[in-house]
């Protein structure tokens, strides 16, 4: 599994201490779950952020943020960001806040 411990720690610091937060190996990286719902993931090639279908347009307009693909299939509602994105504290926080807002609206699993 190709993991990025530095990115995992950044994301853990941003999300840490939140009730219902869990972590596990997934998608070839390290996933963060909230109340049983997938929230985001840290991988060697960047972070994956769940914004929800129809909620990702604003993020895709940002430099360095791209649509997540699973093979050739577009994963609507999911975006990816490399080092330039997750290395920008304000941008990383904005994306994670948006992911939290979406995932907190989902029923717990």
PDB file of N, CA and C in Angstrom:
ATOM      1  N   UNK A   1       0.851  -1.175   0.000  1.00  0.00           N
ATOM      2  CA  UNK A   1       0.000   0.000   0.000  1.00  0.00           C
ATOM      3  C   UNK A   1       0.895   1.236   0.000  1.00  0.00           C
ATOM      4  N   UNK A   2       0.588   2.188  -0.863  1.00  0.00           N
ATOM      5  CA  UNK A   2       1.366   3.420  -0.992  1.00  0.00           C
ATOM      6  C   UNK A   2       0.739   4.501  -0.119  1.00  0.00           C
ATOM      7  N   UNK A   3       1.362   4.738   1.026  1.00  0.00           N
ATOM      8  CA  UNK A   3       0.818   5.713   1.970  1.00  0.00           C
ATOM      9  C   UNK A   3       1.747   6.902   2.110  1.00  0.00           C
ATOM     10  N   UNK A   4       1.195   7.998   2.599  1.00  0.00           N
ATOM     11  CA  UNK A   4       1.958   9.209   2.864  1.00  0.00           C
ATOM     12  C   UNK A   4       1.736   9.580   4.332  1.00  0.00           C
ATOM     13  N   UNK A   5       2.637   9.133   5.216  1.00  0.00           N
ATOM     14  CA  UNK A   5       2.452   9.404   6.647  1.00  0.00           C
ATOM     15  C   UNK A   5       2.357  10.893   6.979  1.00  0.00           C
ATOM     16  N   UNK A   6       3.072  11.739   6.255  1.00  0.00           N
ATOM     17  CA  UNK A   6       3.002  13.174   6.505  1.00  0.00           C
ATOM     18  C   UNK A   6       1.624  13.742   6.221  1.00  0.00           C
ATOM     19  N   UNK A   7       1.046  13.345   5.094  1.00  0.00           N
ATOM     20  CA  UNK A   7      -0.314  13.795   4.755  1.00  0.00           C
ATOM     21  C   UNK A   7      -1.325  13.215   5.735  1.00  0.00           C
ATOM     22  N   UNK A   8      -1.150  11.967   6.108  1.00  0.00           N
ATOM     23  CA  UNK A   8      -2.050  11.352   7.083  1.00  0.00           C
ATOM     24  C   UNK A   8      -2.053  12.162   8.381  1.00  0.00           C
ATOM     25  N   UNK A   9      -0.875  12.578   8.830  1.00  0.00           N
ATOM     26  CA  UNK A   9      -0.780  13.351  10.065  1.00  0.00           C
ATOM     27  C   UNK A   9      -1.433  14.723   9.920  1.00  0.00           C
ATOM     28  N   UNK A  10      -1.231  15.388   8.772  1.00  0.00           N
ATOM     29  CA  UNK A  10      -1.900  16.673   8.534  1.00  0.00           C
ATOM     30  C   UNK A  10      -3.418  16.531   8.635  1.00  0.00           C
ATOM     31  N   UNK A  11      -3.931  15.499   7.984  1.00  0.00           N
ATOM     32  CA  UNK A  11      -5.382  15.294   7.987  1.00  0.00           C
ATOM     33  C   UNK A  11      -5.867  14.905   9.382  1.00  0.00           C
ATOM     34  N   UNK A  12      -5.095  14.092  10.078  1.00  0.00           N
ATOM     35  CA  UNK A  12      -5.447  13.679  11.441  1.00  0.00           C
ATOM     36  C   UNK A  12      -5.516  14.901  12.366  1.00  0.00           C
ATOM     37  N   UNK A  13      -4.556  15.813  12.223  1.00  0.00           N
ATOM     38  CA  UNK A  13      -4.556  17.029  13.032  1.00  0.00           C
ATOM     39  C   UNK A  13      -5.788  17.889  12.746  1.00  0.00           C
ATOM     40  N   UNK A  14      -6.169  17.980  11.471  1.00  0.00           N
ATOM     41  CA  UNK A  14      -7.345  18.782  11.100  1.00  0.00           C
ATOM     42  C   UNK A  14      -8.640  18.148  11.616  1.00  0.00           C
ATOM     43  N   UNK A  15      -8.698  16.817  11.616  1.00  0.00           N
ATOM     44  CA  UNK A  15      -9.939  16.113  11.938  1.00  0.00           C
ATOM     45  C   UNK A  15      -9.970  15.563  13.348  1.00  0.00           C
ATOM     46  N   UNK A  16      -8.819  15.461  13.982  1.00  0.00           N
ATOM     47  CA  UNK A  16      -8.670  14.757  15.249  1.00  0.00           C
ATOM     48  C   UNK A  16      -9.613  15.178  16.354  1.00  0.00           C
ATOM     49  N   UNK A  17      -9.893  14.218  17.205  1.00  0.00           N
ATOM     50  CA  UNK A  17     -10.729  14.468  18.366  1.00  0.00           C
ATOM     51  C   UNK A  17     -12.218  14.550  18.082  1.00  0.00           C
ATOM     52  N   UNK A  18     -12.599  14.402  16.845  1.00  0.00           N
ATOM     53  CA  UNK A  18     -14.011  14.514  16.461  1.00  0.00           C
ATOM     54  C   UNK A  18     -14.730  13.203  16.816  1.00  0.00           C
ATOM     55  N   UNK A  19     -15.841  13.270  17.544  1.00  0.00           N
ATOM     56  CA  UNK A  19     -16.594  12.045  17.845  1.00  0.00           C
ATOM     57  C   UNK A  19     -17.037  11.355  16.554  1.00  0.00           C
ATOM     58  N   UNK A  20     -16.935  10.043  16.541  1.00  0.00           N
ATOM     59  CA  UNK A  20     -17.363   9.267  15.385  1.00  0.00           C
ATOM     60  C   UNK A  20     -16.306   9.106  14.311  1.00  0.00           C
ATOM     61  N   UNK A  21     -15.105   9.657  14.520  1.00  0.00           N
ATOM     62  CA  UNK A  21     -14.039   9.563  13.525  1.00  0.00           C
ATOM     63  C   UNK A  21     -13.300   8.237  13.688  1.00  0.00           C
ATOM     64  N   UNK A  22     -13.086   7.562  12.578  1.00  0.00           N
ATOM     65  CA  UNK A  22     -12.326   6.309  12.559  1.00  0.00           C
ATOM     66  C   UNK A  22     -11.394   6.341  11.358  1.00  0.00           C
ATOM     67  N   UNK A  23     -10.365   5.521  11.410  1.00  0.00           N
ATOM     68  CA  UNK A  23      -9.382   5.449  10.334  1.00  0.00           C
ATOM     69  C   UNK A  23      -9.185   3.996   9.937  1.00  0.00           C
ATOM     70  N   UNK A  24      -8.914   3.779   8.637  1.00  0.00           N
ATOM     71  CA  UNK A  24      -8.632   2.426   8.171  1.00  0.00           C
ATOM     72  C   UNK A  24      -7.957   2.459   6.810  1.00  0.00           C
ATOM     73  N   UNK A  25      -7.319   1.381   6.477  1.00  0.00           N
ATOM     74  CA  UNK A  25      -6.674   1.225   5.186  1.00  0.00           C
ATOM     75  C   UNK A  25      -7.742   1.054   4.108  1.00  0.00           C
ATOM     76  N   UNK A  26      -7.640   1.874   3.046  1.00  0.00           N
ATOM     77  CA  UNK A  26      -8.628   1.813   1.968  1.00  0.00           C
ATOM     78  C   UNK A  26      -8.114   2.589   0.765  1.00  0.00           C
ATOM     79  N   UNK A  27      -8.494   2.214  -0.434  1.00  0.00           N
ATOM     80  CA  UNK A  27      -8.143   2.915  -1.673  1.00  0.00           C
ATOM     81  C   UNK A  27      -6.635   3.045  -1.866  1.00  0.00           C
ATOM     82  N   UNK A  28      -5.873   2.120  -1.360  1.00  0.00           N
ATOM     83  CA  UNK A  28      -4.430   2.192  -1.501  1.00  0.00           C
ATOM     84  C   UNK A  28      -3.808   3.282  -0.648  1.00  0.00           C
ATOM     85  N   UNK A  29      -4.541   3.719   0.362  1.00  0.00           N
ATOM     86  CA  UNK A  29      -4.048   4.763   1.259  1.00  0.00           C
ATOM     87  C   UNK A  29      -4.662   4.609   2.625  1.00  0.00           C
ATOM     88  N   UNK A  30      -4.850   5.713   3.310  1.00  0.00           N
ATOM     89  CA  UNK A  30      -5.403   5.713   4.653  1.00  0.00           C
ATOM     90  C   UNK A  30      -6.672   6.553   4.653  1.00  0.00           C
ATOM     91  N   UNK A  31      -7.805   5.908   4.964  1.00  0.00           N
ATOM     92  CA  UNK A  31      -9.109   6.557   4.893  1.00  0.00           C
ATOM     93  C   UNK A  31      -9.569   7.038   6.264  1.00  0.00           C
ATOM     94  N   UNK A  32     -10.308   8.135   6.247  1.00  0.00           N
ATOM     95  CA  UNK A  32     -10.925   8.687   7.442  1.00  0.00           C
ATOM     96  C   UNK A  32     -12.430   8.573   7.263  1.00  0.00           C
ATOM     97  N   UNK A  33     -13.071   7.968   8.253  1.00  0.00           N
ATOM     98  CA  UNK A  33     -14.510   7.737   8.225  1.00  0.00           C
ATOM     99  C   UNK A  33     -15.144   8.554   9.342  1.00  0.00           C
ATOM    100  N   UNK A  34     -16.355   9.064   9.094  1.00  0.00           N
ATOM    101  CA  UNK A  34     -17.099   9.784  10.117  1.00  0.00           C
ATOM    102  C   UNK A  34     -18.458   9.123  10.261  1.00  0.00           C
ATOM    103  N   UNK A  35     -18.730   8.601  11.424  1.00  0.00           N
ATOM    104  CA  UNK A  35     -19.990   7.897  11.703  1.00  0.00           C
ATOM    105  C   UNK A  35     -20.245   6.790  10.683  1.00  0.00           C
ATOM    106  N   UNK A  36     -19.179   6.133  10.253  1.00  0.00           N
ATOM    107  CA  UNK A  36     -19.279   5.025   9.321  1.00  0.00           C
ATOM    108  C   UNK A  36     -19.299   5.413   7.858  1.00  0.00           C
ATOM    109  N   UNK A  37     -19.298   6.710   7.555  1.00  0.00           N
ATOM    110  CA  UNK A  37     -19.301   7.191   6.171  1.00  0.00           C
ATOM    111  C   UNK A  37     -17.908   7.665   5.781  1.00  0.00           C
ATOM    112  N   UNK A  38     -17.489   7.313   4.584  1.00  0.00           N
ATOM    113  CA  UNK A  38     -16.182   7.722   4.091  1.00  0.00           C
ATOM    114  C   UNK A  38     -16.137   9.234   3.924  1.00  0.00           C
ATOM    115  N   UNK A  39     -15.107   9.854   4.458  1.00  0.00           N
ATOM    116  CA  UNK A  39     -14.953  11.306   4.460  1.00  0.00           C
ATOM    117  C   UNK A  39     -13.839  11.748   3.511  1.00  0.00           C
ATOM    118  N   UNK A  40     -12.664  11.172   3.678  1.00  0.00           N
ATOM    119  CA  UNK A  40     -11.509  11.562   2.886  1.00  0.00           C
ATOM    120  C   UNK A  40     -10.449  10.467   2.987  1.00  0.00           C
ATOM    121  N   UNK A  41      -9.420  10.622   2.194  1.00  0.00           N
ATOM    122  CA  UNK A  41      -8.373   9.610   2.172  1.00  0.00           C
ATOM    123  C   UNK A  41      -7.035  10.272   1.863  1.00  0.00           C
ATOM    124  N   UNK A  42      -5.983   9.809   2.518  1.00  0.00           N
ATOM    125  CA  UNK A  42      -4.618  10.259   2.249  1.00  0.00           C
ATOM    126  C   UNK A  42      -3.894   9.136   1.510  1.00  0.00           C
ATOM    127  N   UNK A  43      -3.280   9.474   0.388  1.00  0.00           N
ATOM    128  CA  UNK A  43      -2.527   8.503  -0.406  1.00  0.00           C
ATOM    129  C   UNK A  43      -1.171   9.096  -0.775  1.00  0.00           C
ATOM    130  N   UNK A  44      -0.315   8.280  -1.318  1.00  0.00           N
ATOM    131  CA  UNK A  44       1.010   8.755  -1.724  1.00  0.00           C
ATOM    132  C   UNK A  44       0.927   9.839  -2.794  1.00  0.00           C
ATOM    133  N   UNK A  45      -0.153   9.848  -3.560  1.00  0.00           N
ATOM    134  CA  UNK A  45      -0.294  10.808  -4.662  1.00  0.00           C
ATOM    135  C   UNK A  45      -1.238  11.963  -4.341  1.00  0.00           C
ATOM    136  N   UNK A  46      -1.608  12.110  -3.077  1.00  0.00           N
ATOM    137  CA  UNK A  46      -2.445  13.236  -2.684  1.00  0.00           C
ATOM    138  C   UNK A  46      -3.622  12.829  -1.827  1.00  0.00           C
ATOM    139  N   UNK A  47      -4.548  13.752  -1.697  1.00  0.00           N
ATOM    140  CA  UNK A  47      -5.720  13.483  -0.869  1.00  0.00           C
ATOM    141  C   UNK A  47      -6.969  13.362  -1.727  1.00  0.00           C
ATOM    142  N   UNK A  48      -7.883  12.530  -1.264  1.00  0.00           N
ATOM    143  CA  UNK A  48      -9.194  12.364  -1.875  1.00  0.00           C
ATOM    144  C   UNK A  48     -10.190  12.983  -0.906  1.00  0.00           C
ATOM    145  N   UNK A  49     -11.097  13.779  -1.438  1.00  0.00           N
ATOM    146  CA  UNK A  49     -12.057  14.491  -0.598  1.00  0.00           C
ATOM    147  C   UNK A  49     -13.468  14.240  -1.116  1.00  0.00           C
ATOM    148  N   UNK A  50     -14.367  13.857  -0.221  1.00  0.00           N
ATOM    149  CA  UNK A  50     -15.765  13.598  -0.576  1.00  0.00           C
ATOM    150  C   UNK A  50     -16.606  14.847  -0.338  1.00  0.00           C
ATOM    151  N   UNK A  51     -17.122  15.411  -1.407  1.00  0.00           N
ATOM    152  CA  UNK A  51     -17.938  16.620  -1.314  1.00  0.00           C
ATOM    153  C   UNK A  51     -19.401  16.362  -1.621  1.00  0.00           C
ATOM    154  N   UNK A  52     -19.712  15.224  -2.213  1.00  0.00           N
ATOM    155  CA  UNK A  52     -21.084  14.892  -2.566  1.00  0.00           C
ATOM    156  C   UNK A  52     -21.410  15.306  -3.994  1.00  0.00           C
ATOM    157  N   UNK A  53     -22.243  14.500  -4.637  1.00  0.00           N
ATOM    158  CA  UNK A  53     -22.638  14.801  -6.011  1.00  0.00           C
ATOM    159  C   UNK A  53     -23.274  16.181  -6.095  1.00  0.00           C
ATOM    160  N   UNK A  54     -22.817  16.948  -7.082  1.00  0.00           N
ATOM    161  CA  UNK A  54     -23.338  18.289  -7.283  1.00  0.00           C
ATOM    162  C   UNK A  54     -22.701  19.349  -6.386  1.00  0.00           C
ATOM    163  N   UNK A  55     -21.823  18.936  -5.475  1.00  0.00           N
ATOM    164  CA  UNK A  55     -21.175  19.872  -4.554  1.00  0.00           C
ATOM    165  C   UNK A  55     -19.702  20.099  -4.867  1.00  0.00           C
ATOM    166  N   UNK A  56     -19.227  19.568  -5.982  1.00  0.00           N
ATOM    167  CA  UNK A  56     -17.784  19.609  -6.250  1.00  0.00           C
ATOM    168  C   UNK A  56     -17.357  20.653  -7.282  1.00  0.00           C
ATOM    169  N   UNK A  57     -18.290  21.332  -7.909  1.00  0.00           N
ATOM    170  CA  UNK A  57     -17.955  22.296  -8.961  1.00  0.00           C
ATOM    171  C   UNK A  57     -17.024  23.405  -8.498  1.00  0.00           C
ATOM    172  N   UNK A  58     -17.289  23.972  -7.340  1.00  0.00           N
ATOM    173  CA  UNK A  58     -16.446  25.056  -6.818  1.00  0.00           C
ATOM    174  C   UNK A  58     -15.015  24.575  -6.593  1.00  0.00           C
ATOM    175  N   UNK A  59     -14.882  23.345  -6.090  1.00  0.00           N
ATOM    176  CA  UNK A  59     -13.545  22.807  -5.809  1.00  0.00           C
ATOM    177  C   UNK A  59     -12.786  22.519  -7.103  1.00  0.00           C
ATOM    178  N   UNK A  60     -13.490  22.010  -8.106  1.00  0.00           N
ATOM    179  CA  UNK A  60     -12.839  21.697  -9.384  1.00  0.00           C
ATOM    180  C   UNK A  60     -12.360  22.951 -10.100  1.00  0.00           C
ATOM    181  N   UNK A  61     -12.882  24.111  -9.729  1.00  0.00           N
ATOM    182  CA  UNK A  61     -12.436  25.374 -10.318  1.00  0.00           C
ATOM    183  C   UNK A  61     -11.142  25.877  -9.684  1.00  0.00           C
ATOM    184  N   UNK A  62     -10.708  25.244  -8.602  1.00  0.00           N
ATOM    185  CA  UNK A  62      -9.481  25.657  -7.921  1.00  0.00           C
ATOM    186  C   UNK A  62      -8.256  25.035  -8.590  1.00  0.00           C
ATOM    187  N   UNK A  63      -7.155  25.776  -8.671  1.00  0.00           N
ATOM    188  CA  UNK A  63      -5.930  25.226  -9.264  1.00  0.00           C
ATOM    189  C   UNK A  63      -5.447  24.000  -8.481  1.00  0.00           C
ATOM    190  N   UNK A  64      -5.137  22.944  -9.201  1.00  0.00           N
ATOM    191  CA  UNK A  64      -4.590  21.740  -8.584  1.00  0.00           C
ATOM    192  C   UNK A  64      -5.608  20.733  -8.119  1.00  0.00           C
ATOM    193  N   UNK A  65      -6.885  21.092  -8.140  1.00  0.00           N
ATOM    194  CA  UNK A  65      -7.943  20.163  -7.734  1.00  0.00           C
ATOM    195  C   UNK A  65      -8.531  19.542  -8.991  1.00  0.00           C
ATOM    196  N   UNK A  66      -8.585  18.219  -9.009  1.00  0.00           N
ATOM    197  CA  UNK A  66      -9.091  17.504 -10.178  1.00  0.00           C
ATOM    198  C   UNK A  66     -10.170  16.511  -9.763  1.00  0.00           C
ATOM    199  N   UNK A  67     -10.909  16.059 -10.747  1.00  0.00           N
ATOM    200  CA  UNK A  67     -11.956  15.061 -10.539  1.00  0.00           C
ATOM    201  C   UNK A  67     -11.317  13.724 -10.178  1.00  0.00           C
ATOM    202  N   UNK A  68     -11.895  13.031  -9.236  1.00  0.00           N
ATOM    203  CA  UNK A  68     -11.416  11.689  -8.909  1.00  0.00           C
ATOM    204  C   UNK A  68     -11.923  10.723  -9.972  1.00  0.00           C
ATOM    205  N   UNK A  69     -11.039   9.829 -10.371  1.00  0.00           N
ATOM    206  CA  UNK A  69     -11.385   8.780 -11.321  1.00  0.00           C
ATOM    207  C   UNK A  69     -11.139   7.428 -10.673  1.00  0.00           C
ATOM    208  N   UNK A  70     -11.981   6.477 -10.987  1.00  0.00           N
ATOM    209  CA  UNK A  70     -11.776   5.088 -10.616  1.00  0.00           C
ATOM    210  C   UNK A  70     -11.603   4.349 -11.933  1.00  0.00           C
ATOM    211  N   UNK A  71     -10.348   4.108 -12.294  1.00  0.00           N
ATOM    212  CA  UNK A  71     -10.065   3.640 -13.646  1.00  0.00           C
ATOM    213  C   UNK A  71     -10.376   4.774 -14.599  1.00  0.00           C
ATOM    214  N   UNK A  72     -11.319   4.565 -15.498  1.00  0.00           N
ATOM    215  CA  UNK A  72     -11.750   5.626 -16.410  1.00  0.00           C
ATOM    216  C   UNK A  72     -13.083   6.238 -15.990  1.00  0.00           C
ATOM    217  N   UNK A  73     -13.648   5.729 -14.907  1.00  0.00           N
ATOM    218  CA  UNK A  73     -14.966   6.179 -14.450  1.00  0.00           C
ATOM    219  C   UNK A  73     -14.828   7.427 -13.572  1.00  0.00           C
ATOM    220  N   UNK A  74     -15.567   8.465 -13.913  1.00  0.00           N
ATOM    221  CA  UNK A  74     -15.586   9.694 -13.128  1.00  0.00           C
ATOM    222  C   UNK A  74     -16.370   9.447 -11.840  1.00  0.00           C
ATOM    223  N   UNK A  75     -15.786   9.835 -10.727  1.00  0.00           N
ATOM    224  CA  UNK A  75     -16.428   9.688  -9.423  1.00  0.00           C
ATOM    225  C   UNK A  75     -16.992  11.059  -9.024  1.00  0.00           C
ATOM    226  N   UNK A  76     -18.217  11.317  -9.463  1.00  0.00           N
ATOM    227  CA  UNK A  76     -18.858  12.599  -9.171  1.00  0.00           C
ATOM    228  C   UNK A  76     -18.974  12.786  -7.662  1.00  0.00           C
ATOM    229  N   UNK A  77     -18.678  13.993  -7.223  1.00  0.00           N
ATOM    230  CA  UNK A  77     -18.755  14.288  -5.804  1.00  0.00           C
ATOM    231  C   UNK A  77     -17.455  14.060  -5.054  1.00  0.00           C
ATOM    232  N   UNK A  78     -16.450  13.555  -5.758  1.00  0.00           N
ATOM    233  CA  UNK A  78     -15.133  13.312  -5.168  1.00  0.00           C
ATOM    234  C   UNK A  78     -14.092  14.105  -5.945  1.00  0.00           C
ATOM    235  N   UNK A  79     -13.129  14.697  -5.225  1.00  0.00           N
ATOM    236  CA  UNK A  79     -12.034  15.418  -5.869  1.00  0.00           C
ATOM    237  C   UNK A  79     -10.703  14.933  -5.302  1.00  0.00           C
ATOM    238  N   UNK A  80      -9.657  15.216  -6.068  1.00  0.00           N
ATOM    239  CA  UNK A  80      -8.297  14.875  -5.664  1.00  0.00           C
ATOM    240  C   UNK A  80      -7.466  16.142  -5.615  1.00  0.00           C
ATOM    241  N   UNK A  81      -6.512  16.171  -4.719  1.00  0.00           N
ATOM    242  CA  UNK A  81      -5.586  17.287  -4.637  1.00  0.00           C
ATOM    243  C   UNK A  81      -4.200  16.780  -4.302  1.00  0.00           C
ATOM    244  N   UNK A  82      -3.208  17.245  -5.045  1.00  0.00           N
ATOM    245  CA  UNK A  82      -1.825  16.861  -4.813  1.00  0.00           C
ATOM    246  C   UNK A  82      -1.173  17.752  -3.771  1.00  0.00           C
ATOM    247  N   UNK A  83       0.147  17.696  -3.736  1.00  0.00           N
ATOM    248  CA  UNK A  83       0.921  18.402  -2.714  1.00  0.00           C
ATOM    249  C   UNK A  83       0.662  19.903  -2.689  1.00  0.00           C
ATOM    250  N   UNK A  84       0.483  20.524  -3.846  1.00  0.00           N
ATOM    251  CA  UNK A  84       0.234  21.974  -3.879  1.00  0.00           C
ATOM    252  C   UNK A  84      -1.087  22.316  -3.209  1.00  0.00           C
ATOM    253  N   UNK A  85      -2.037  21.400  -3.249  1.00  0.00           N
ATOM    254  CA  UNK A  85      -3.352  21.624  -2.630  1.00  0.00           C
ATOM    255  C   UNK A  85      -3.277  21.329  -1.136  1.00  0.00           C
ATOM    256  N   UNK A  86      -2.831  20.129  -0.763  1.00  0.00           N
ATOM    257  CA  UNK A  86      -2.836  19.804   0.659  1.00  0.00           C
ATOM    258  C   UNK A  86      -1.744  20.526   1.436  1.00  0.00           C
ATOM    259  N   UNK A  87      -0.742  21.062   0.742  1.00  0.00           N
ATOM    260  CA  UNK A  87       0.294  21.849   1.396  1.00  0.00           C
ATOM    261  C   UNK A  87      -0.144  23.264   1.726  1.00  0.00           C
ATOM    262  N   UNK A  88      -1.253  23.706   1.160  1.00  0.00           N
ATOM    263  CA  UNK A  88      -1.815  25.026   1.432  1.00  0.00           C
ATOM    264  C   UNK A  88      -2.806  24.858   2.590  1.00  0.00           C
ATOM    265  N   UNK A  89      -2.419  25.322   3.776  1.00  0.00           N
ATOM    266  CA  UNK A  89      -3.234  25.095   4.971  1.00  0.00           C
ATOM    267  C   UNK A  89      -4.672  25.571   4.813  1.00  0.00           C
ATOM    268  N   UNK A  90      -4.854  26.761   4.261  1.00  0.00           N
ATOM    269  CA  UNK A  90      -6.206  27.315   4.114  1.00  0.00           C
ATOM    270  C   UNK A  90      -7.035  26.504   3.125  1.00  0.00           C
ATOM    271  N   UNK A  91      -6.426  26.086   2.037  1.00  0.00           N
ATOM    272  CA  UNK A  91      -7.154  25.305   1.033  1.00  0.00           C
ATOM    273  C   UNK A  91      -7.490  23.916   1.562  1.00  0.00           C
ATOM    274  N   UNK A  92      -6.522  23.281   2.224  1.00  0.00           N
ATOM    275  CA  UNK A  92      -6.787  21.960   2.811  1.00  0.00           C
ATOM    276  C   UNK A  92      -7.937  22.063   3.806  1.00  0.00           C
ATOM    277  N   UNK A  93      -7.921  23.086   4.638  1.00  0.00           N
ATOM    278  CA  UNK A  93      -8.975  23.277   5.645  1.00  0.00           C
ATOM    279  C   UNK A  93     -10.330  23.515   4.979  1.00  0.00           C
ATOM    280  N   UNK A  94     -10.337  24.321   3.915  1.00  0.00           N
ATOM    281  CA  UNK A  94     -11.589  24.607   3.191  1.00  0.00           C
ATOM    282  C   UNK A  94     -12.192  23.323   2.612  1.00  0.00           C
ATOM    283  N   UNK A  95     -11.348  22.499   1.996  1.00  0.00           N
ATOM    284  CA  UNK A  95     -11.827  21.244   1.417  1.00  0.00           C
ATOM    285  C   UNK A  95     -12.317  20.286   2.500  1.00  0.00           C
ATOM    286  N   UNK A  96     -11.566  20.176   3.584  1.00  0.00           N
ATOM    287  CA  UNK A  96     -11.978  19.275   4.655  1.00  0.00           C
ATOM    288  C   UNK A  96     -13.249  19.772   5.344  1.00  0.00           C
ATOM    289  N   UNK A  97     -13.383  21.079   5.518  1.00  0.00           N
ATOM    290  CA  UNK A  97     -14.617  21.620   6.098  1.00  0.00           C
ATOM    291  C   UNK A  97     -15.824  21.306   5.221  1.00  0.00           C
ATOM    292  N   UNK A  98     -15.652  21.427   3.914  1.00  0.00           N
ATOM    293  CA  UNK A  98     -16.748  21.112   2.985  1.00  0.00           C
ATOM    294  C   UNK A  98     -17.081  19.624   3.040  1.00  0.00           C
ATOM    295  N   UNK A  99     -16.059  18.775   3.130  1.00  0.00           N
ATOM    296  CA  UNK A  99     -16.289  17.336   3.242  1.00  0.00           C
ATOM    297  C   UNK A  99     -17.023  17.015   4.541  1.00  0.00           C
ATOM    298  N   UNK A 100     -16.601  17.635   5.623  1.00  0.00           N
ATOM    299  CA  UNK A 100     -17.278  17.413   6.908  1.00  0.00           C
ATOM    300  C   UNK A 100     -18.742  17.831   6.841  1.00  0.00           C
ATOM    301  N   UNK A 101     -19.000  18.987   6.255  1.00  0.00           N
ATOM    302  CA  UNK A 101     -20.388  19.464   6.149  1.00  0.00           C
ATOM    303  C   UNK A 101     -21.247  18.463   5.384  1.00  0.00           C
ATOM    304  N   UNK A 102     -20.695  17.915   4.294  1.00  0.00           N
ATOM    305  CA  UNK A 102     -21.463  16.951   3.519  1.00  0.00           C
ATOM    306  C   UNK A 102     -21.665  15.644   4.296  1.00  0.00           C
ATOM    307  N   UNK A 103     -20.595  15.078   4.796  1.00  0.00           N
ATOM    308  CA  UNK A 103     -20.670  13.769   5.451  1.00  0.00           C
ATOM    309  C   UNK A 103     -21.477  13.843   6.746  1.00  0.00           C
ATOM    310  N   UNK A 104     -21.426  14.954   7.450  1.00  0.00           N
ATOM    311  CA  UNK A 104     -22.242  15.107   8.648  1.00  0.00           C
ATOM    312  C   UNK A 104     -23.732  15.137   8.338  1.00  0.00           C
ATOM    313  N   UNK A 105     -24.080  15.433   7.087  1.00  0.00           N
ATOM    314  CA  UNK A 105     -25.499  15.452   6.692  1.00  0.00           C
ATOM    315  C   UNK A 105     -26.029  14.056   6.371  1.00  0.00           C
ATOM    316  N   UNK A 106     -25.152  13.072   6.275  1.00  0.00           N
ATOM    317  CA  UNK A 106     -25.545  11.706   5.946  1.00  0.00           C
ATOM    318  C   UNK A 106     -25.969  10.947   7.195  1.00  0.00           C
ATOM    319  N   UNK A 107     -26.855   9.980   7.052  1.00  0.00           N
ATOM    320  CA  UNK A 107     -27.197   9.142   8.210  1.00  0.00           C
ATOM    321  C   UNK A 107     -26.002   8.287   8.610  1.00  0.00           C
ATOM    322  N   UNK A 108     -25.858   8.038   9.892  1.00  0.00           N
ATOM    323  CA  UNK A 108     -24.778   7.184  10.384  1.00  0.00           C
ATOM    324  C   UNK A 108     -24.991   5.760   9.900  1.00  0.00           C
ATOM    325  N   UNK A 109     -23.885   5.062   9.721  1.00  0.00           N
ATOM    326  CA  UNK A 109     -23.963   3.647   9.318  1.00  0.00           C
ATOM    327  C   UNK A 109     -23.639   2.773  10.517  1.00  0.00           C
TER     328      UNK A 109
END
